[in-house]
Tab-separated table of C-alpha atoms in Angstrom:
chain	number	residue	atom	x	y	z
A	1	UNK	CA	-13.017	-10.170	4.909
A	2	UNK	CA	-11.195	-6.902	5.191
A	3	UNK	CA	-8.977	-6.384	8.211
A	4	UNK	CA	-9.175	-2.620	7.881
A	5	UNK	CA	-12.262	-0.592	7.165
A	6	UNK	CA	-12.189	3.148	6.872
A	7	UNK	CA	-14.699	5.898	7.140
A	8	UNK	CA	-15.693	8.141	5.682
A	9	UNK	CA	-15.131	6.814	2.168
A	10	UNK	CA	-14.926	10.397	0.934
A	11	UNK	CA	-14.454	13.722	2.681
A	12	UNK	CA	-14.589	17.217	1.225
A	13	UNK	CA	-13.448	20.209	3.287
A	14	UNK	CA	-12.213	23.766	2.863
A	15	UNK	CA	-8.576	24.760	3.218
A	16	UNK	CA	-7.713	25.486	6.816
A	17	UNK	CA	-10.205	23.009	8.251
A	18	UNK	CA	-9.225	19.818	10.018
A	19	UNK	CA	-9.808	16.389	8.471
A	20	UNK	CA	-10.396	13.248	10.505
A	21	UNK	CA	-10.342	9.755	9.064
A	22	UNK	CA	-11.110	6.578	10.968
A	23	UNK	CA	-9.963	3.001	10.583
A	24	UNK	CA	-11.289	-0.135	12.264
A	25	UNK	CA	-9.755	-3.580	12.209
A	26	UNK	CA	-10.624	-7.049	13.434
A	27	UNK	CA	-7.623	-8.957	14.773
A	28	UNK	CA	-4.777	-8.173	17.143
A	29	UNK	CA	-1.991	-6.201	15.544
A	30	UNK	CA	1.701	-5.515	15.830
A	31	UNK	CA	1.346	-2.049	14.359
A	32	UNK	CA	-0.946	0.112	12.249
A	33	UNK	CA	0.293	2.312	9.445
A	34	UNK	CA	-1.176	5.217	7.508
A	35	UNK	CA	-0.298	5.877	3.896
A	36	UNK	CA	-1.194	8.560	1.396
A	37	UNK	CA	-1.752	8.050	-2.324
A	38	UNK	CA	-1.927	10.851	-4.852
A	39	UNK	CA	-3.863	10.105	-8.020
A	40	UNK	CA	-1.942	7.801	-10.326
A	41	UNK	CA	0.969	7.382	-7.926
A	42	UNK	CA	2.233	4.866	-5.400
A	43	UNK	CA	1.674	5.015	-1.664
A	44	UNK	CA	3.734	7.209	0.622
A	45	UNK	CA	4.165	6.245	4.243
A	46	UNK	CA	2.906	8.818	6.777
A	47	UNK	CA	2.975	7.366	10.280
A	48	UNK	CA	3.467	3.960	11.921
A	49	UNK	CA	2.007	3.439	15.379
A	50	UNK	CA	2.850	0.363	17.397
A	51	UNK	CA	0.295	-1.580	19.385
A	52	UNK	CA	1.696	-0.304	22.689
A	53	UNK	CA	1.423	3.343	21.598
A	54	UNK	CA	-1.701	5.447	21.890
A	55	UNK	CA	-0.844	8.603	19.987
A	56	UNK	CA	1.775	9.825	17.536
A	57	UNK	CA	2.427	13.151	15.858
A	58	UNK	CA	4.224	14.155	12.712
A	59	UNK	CA	3.942	17.783	11.670
A	60	UNK	CA	0.247	18.470	11.010
A	61	UNK	CA	-0.639	14.801	11.384
A	62	UNK	CA	-1.890	13.136	14.554
A	63	UNK	CA	-2.648	9.438	14.780
A	64	UNK	CA	-4.394	7.729	17.660
A	65	UNK	CA	-4.755	4.022	18.329
A	66	UNK	CA	-7.281	2.344	20.608
A	67	UNK	CA	-6.518	-1.359	20.702
A	68	UNK	CA	-9.481	-2.078	22.988
A	69	UNK	CA	-11.820	-0.758	20.288
A	70	UNK	CA	-9.593	-1.955	17.453
A	71	UNK	CA	-9.664	1.457	15.870
A	72	UNK	CA	-7.378	4.266	14.783
A	73	UNK	CA	-7.851	7.801	13.574
A	74	UNK	CA	-5.784	10.135	11.431
A	75	UNK	CA	-6.200	13.870	11.983
A	76	UNK	CA	-4.819	16.384	9.521
A	77	UNK	CA	-4.873	19.890	10.975
A	78	UNK	CA	-5.025	23.124	9.012
A	79	UNK	CA	-5.531	21.271	5.757
A	80	UNK	CA	-4.126	22.514	2.446
A	81	UNK	CA	-5.198	21.911	-1.125
A	82	UNK	CA	-2.030	19.826	-1.506
A	83	UNK	CA	-3.399	17.380	1.078
A	84	UNK	CA	-5.949	16.225	-1.501
A	85	UNK	CA	-5.298	12.487	-1.885
A	86	UNK	CA	-6.511	9.080	-0.787
A	87	UNK	CA	-5.486	7.959	2.685
A	88	UNK	CA	-5.169	4.284	3.620
A	89	UNK	CA	-4.694	2.536	6.903
A	90	UNK	CA	-2.852	-0.779	6.906
A	91	UNK	CA	-2.523	-3.292	9.697
A	92	UNK	CA	0.396	-5.545	10.434
A	93	UNK	CA	-1.476	-8.349	12.152
A	94	UNK	CA	0.276	-10.607	14.624
A	95	UNK	CA	1.775	-13.796	13.182
A	96	UNK	CA	1.409	-12.617	9.584
A	97	UNK	CA	5.116	-12.192	8.890
A	98	UNK	CA	4.894	-8.464	8.377
A	99	UNK	CA	2.302	-8.603	5.592
A	100	UNK	CA	0.037	-5.556	5.557
A	101	UNK	CA	-3.708	-5.579	5.038
A	102	UNK	CA	-5.066	-2.339	3.647
A	103	UNK	CA	-8.385	-0.635	4.191
A	104	UNK	CA	-10.462	0.755	1.338
A	105	UNK	CA	-9.195	4.256	1.929
A	106	UNK	CA	-10.666	7.698	2.447
A	107	UNK	CA	-10.656	10.061	-0.504
A	108	UNK	CA	-9.936	13.544	0.830
A	109	UNK	CA	-10.633	16.646	-1.204
A	110	UNK	CA	-9.446	19.988	0.160
A	111	UNK	CA	-10.908	22.953	-1.665
A	112	UNK	CA	-8.943	26.197	-1.835
B	1	UNK	CA	11.997	9.629	-1.283
B	2	UNK	CA	12.144	5.871	-1.663
B	3	UNK	CA	14.338	4.383	-4.359
B	4	UNK	CA	11.996	1.868	-5.904
B	5	UNK	CA	11.217	1.909	-9.575
B	6	UNK	CA	8.574	0.301	-11.709
B	7	UNK	CA	8.465	0.054	-15.471
B	8	UNK	CA	6.530	0.556	-17.577
B	9	UNK	CA	4.251	3.159	-15.973
B	10	UNK	CA	1.503	2.433	-18.460
B	11	UNK	CA	0.935	-0.548	-20.733
B	12	UNK	CA	-1.901	-1.142	-23.182
B	13	UNK	CA	-1.637	-4.492	-24.878
B	14	UNK	CA	-3.765	-7.121	-26.586
B	15	UNK	CA	-5.163	-10.322	-25.147
B	16	UNK	CA	-2.868	-13.348	-25.135
B	17	UNK	CA	0.415	-11.449	-24.921
B	18	UNK	CA	3.109	-12.295	-22.402
B	19	UNK	CA	3.837	-9.380	-20.078
B	20	UNK	CA	6.599	-8.694	-17.582
B	21	UNK	CA	6.286	-5.823	-15.132
B	22	UNK	CA	9.612	-4.710	-13.733
B	23	UNK	CA	10.347	-3.615	-10.172
B	24	UNK	CA	13.746	-2.648	-8.823
B	25	UNK	CA	14.873	-1.164	-5.529
B	26	UNK	CA	18.247	0.236	-4.513
B	27	UNK	CA	17.749	0.177	-0.750
B	28	UNK	CA	18.963	-3.371	-0.180
B	29	UNK	CA	15.601	-4.396	1.245
B	30	UNK	CA	15.076	-8.106	1.796
B	31	UNK	CA	11.291	-8.030	1.551
B	32	UNK	CA	9.442	-7.178	-1.640
B	33	UNK	CA	5.748	-7.213	-2.483
B	34	UNK	CA	3.335	-6.963	-5.392
B	35	UNK	CA	-0.122	-5.504	-4.876
B	36	UNK	CA	-3.067	-5.218	-7.237
B	37	UNK	CA	-5.290	-2.150	-6.923
B	38	UNK	CA	-8.442	-1.327	-8.884
B	39	UNK	CA	-9.410	2.368	-9.139
B	40	UNK	CA	-10.642	3.783	-5.847
B	41	UNK	CA	-10.192	0.484	-4.083
B	42	UNK	CA	-7.903	-1.071	-1.502
B	43	UNK	CA	-4.635	-2.822	-2.261
B	44	UNK	CA	-4.591	-6.601	-2.423
B	45	UNK	CA	-1.338	-8.516	-1.882
B	46	UNK	CA	-0.735	-10.969	-4.744
B	47	UNK	CA	2.923	-11.962	-4.221
B	48	UNK	CA	5.710	-11.392	-1.744
B	49	UNK	CA	9.302	-12.376	-1.172
B	50	UNK	CA	11.446	-12.435	1.944
B	51	UNK	CA	14.716	-12.657	0.043
B	52	UNK	CA	16.549	-14.182	-2.902
B	53	UNK	CA	14.923	-17.396	-4.155
B	54	UNK	CA	11.956	-16.854	-1.830
B	55	UNK	CA	8.515	-16.218	-3.317
B	56	UNK	CA	5.043	-16.700	-1.844
B	57	UNK	CA	1.518	-16.150	-3.046
B	58	UNK	CA	-0.429	-13.411	-1.357
B	59	UNK	CA	-3.977	-13.179	-0.124
B	60	UNK	CA	-5.527	-12.512	-3.540
B	61	UNK	CA	-5.275	-15.298	-6.070
B	62	UNK	CA	-3.464	-14.210	-9.203
B	63	UNK	CA	-2.508	-15.899	-12.451
B	64	UNK	CA	0.758	-13.989	-12.456
B	65	UNK	CA	4.120	-15.383	-11.363
B	66	UNK	CA	7.165	-13.730	-9.810
B	67	UNK	CA	10.848	-14.444	-9.404
B	68	UNK	CA	13.556	-13.171	-7.051
B	69	UNK	CA	16.950	-14.011	-8.451
B	70	UNK	CA	18.580	-10.821	-7.184
B	71	UNK	CA	17.819	-8.854	-4.035
B	72	UNK	CA	17.052	-5.661	-5.934
B	73	UNK	CA	14.831	-7.111	-8.634
B	74	UNK	CA	11.309	-8.598	-8.352
B	75	UNK	CA	9.618	-8.914	-11.759
B	76	UNK	CA	6.015	-10.023	-12.231
B	77	UNK	CA	4.994	-12.007	-15.304
B	78	UNK	CA	1.660	-12.752	-16.943
B	79	UNK	CA	2.082	-15.559	-19.473
B	80	UNK	CA	-1.133	-14.788	-21.361
B	81	UNK	CA	-2.821	-11.505	-20.576
B	82	UNK	CA	-6.608	-11.269	-20.393
B	83	UNK	CA	-8.960	-8.288	-19.971
B	84	UNK	CA	-9.587	-9.420	-16.366
B	85	UNK	CA	-5.926	-8.584	-15.645
B	86	UNK	CA	-6.592	-4.902	-16.283
B	87	UNK	CA	-5.631	-3.110	-13.081
B	88	UNK	CA	-2.876	-1.126	-11.387
B	89	UNK	CA	0.052	-3.143	-10.051
B	90	UNK	CA	2.116	-1.672	-7.223
B	91	UNK	CA	5.491	-2.944	-6.071
B	92	UNK	CA	6.846	-2.289	-2.579
B	93	UNK	CA	9.853	-3.198	-0.470
B	94	UNK	CA	10.797	-3.129	3.192
B	95	UNK	CA	13.440	-4.236	5.641
B	96	UNK	CA	12.919	-7.422	7.639
B	97	UNK	CA	11.804	-5.304	10.609
B	98	UNK	CA	7.999	-5.271	10.458
B	99	UNK	CA	8.012	-2.045	12.479
B	100	UNK	CA	9.441	-0.263	9.472
B	101	UNK	CA	7.164	0.938	6.657
B	102	UNK	CA	6.923	-0.352	3.143
B	103	UNK	CA	8.224	1.819	0.309
B	104	UNK	CA	6.181	1.880	-2.875
B	105	UNK	CA	6.906	2.427	-6.525
B	106	UNK	CA	4.579	4.548	-8.652
B	107	UNK	CA	2.893	1.500	-10.129
B	108	UNK	CA	2.137	0.106	-13.562
B	109	UNK	CA	-1.302	0.773	-14.965
B	110	UNK	CA	-2.100	-2.212	-17.159
B	111	UNK	CA	-4.899	-2.329	-19.717
B	112	UNK	CA	-5.589	-5.504	-21.640
B	113	UNK	CA	-7.724	-5.035	-24.744
């Protein structure tokens, strides 16, 4: 079974709007990571949030983590057409030796 | 940008051929990984390595094999390719600190006819 599940599966917004993606997981974690994947490319790391952190920012990105609900969200503010990509959450579960388990991803389309 | 390279980027080849997908990193990372990803789907870990001469199977069963003779090099081999092996294969590396992210190559898109 998947450790990480994301919703929505697809999201289409206009430039300038905010985009929120959610990730839920099942077991206790060491950290949760968000990655971005442009079509036909590899993944690029965005933000890592540790289990003892609740919120992290990086530029226009804000990640929250609620370990009691086993969920995380990624907010992209003031979106741009260049933000169009797939976004994946990945969990580093405890006692898994640093292996990541990826969610199915959210496909974000930002229309100019 | 991460210094991890995969070749070839695309490969279309017939059934029964032996294939080696190359992955090299210049960051001195101890950990390396191979993932399989179908279009629009999540990544599945098929192999990983914690250092030279260390290889382990991942969570998704795969008929491929890997080797880690040098720190920077982690090739994946399919002895006899089949259409069911058609997929994208992504290589990644990281330090031993699990609170550091993985760095990914651009992948090899493999099509077996």
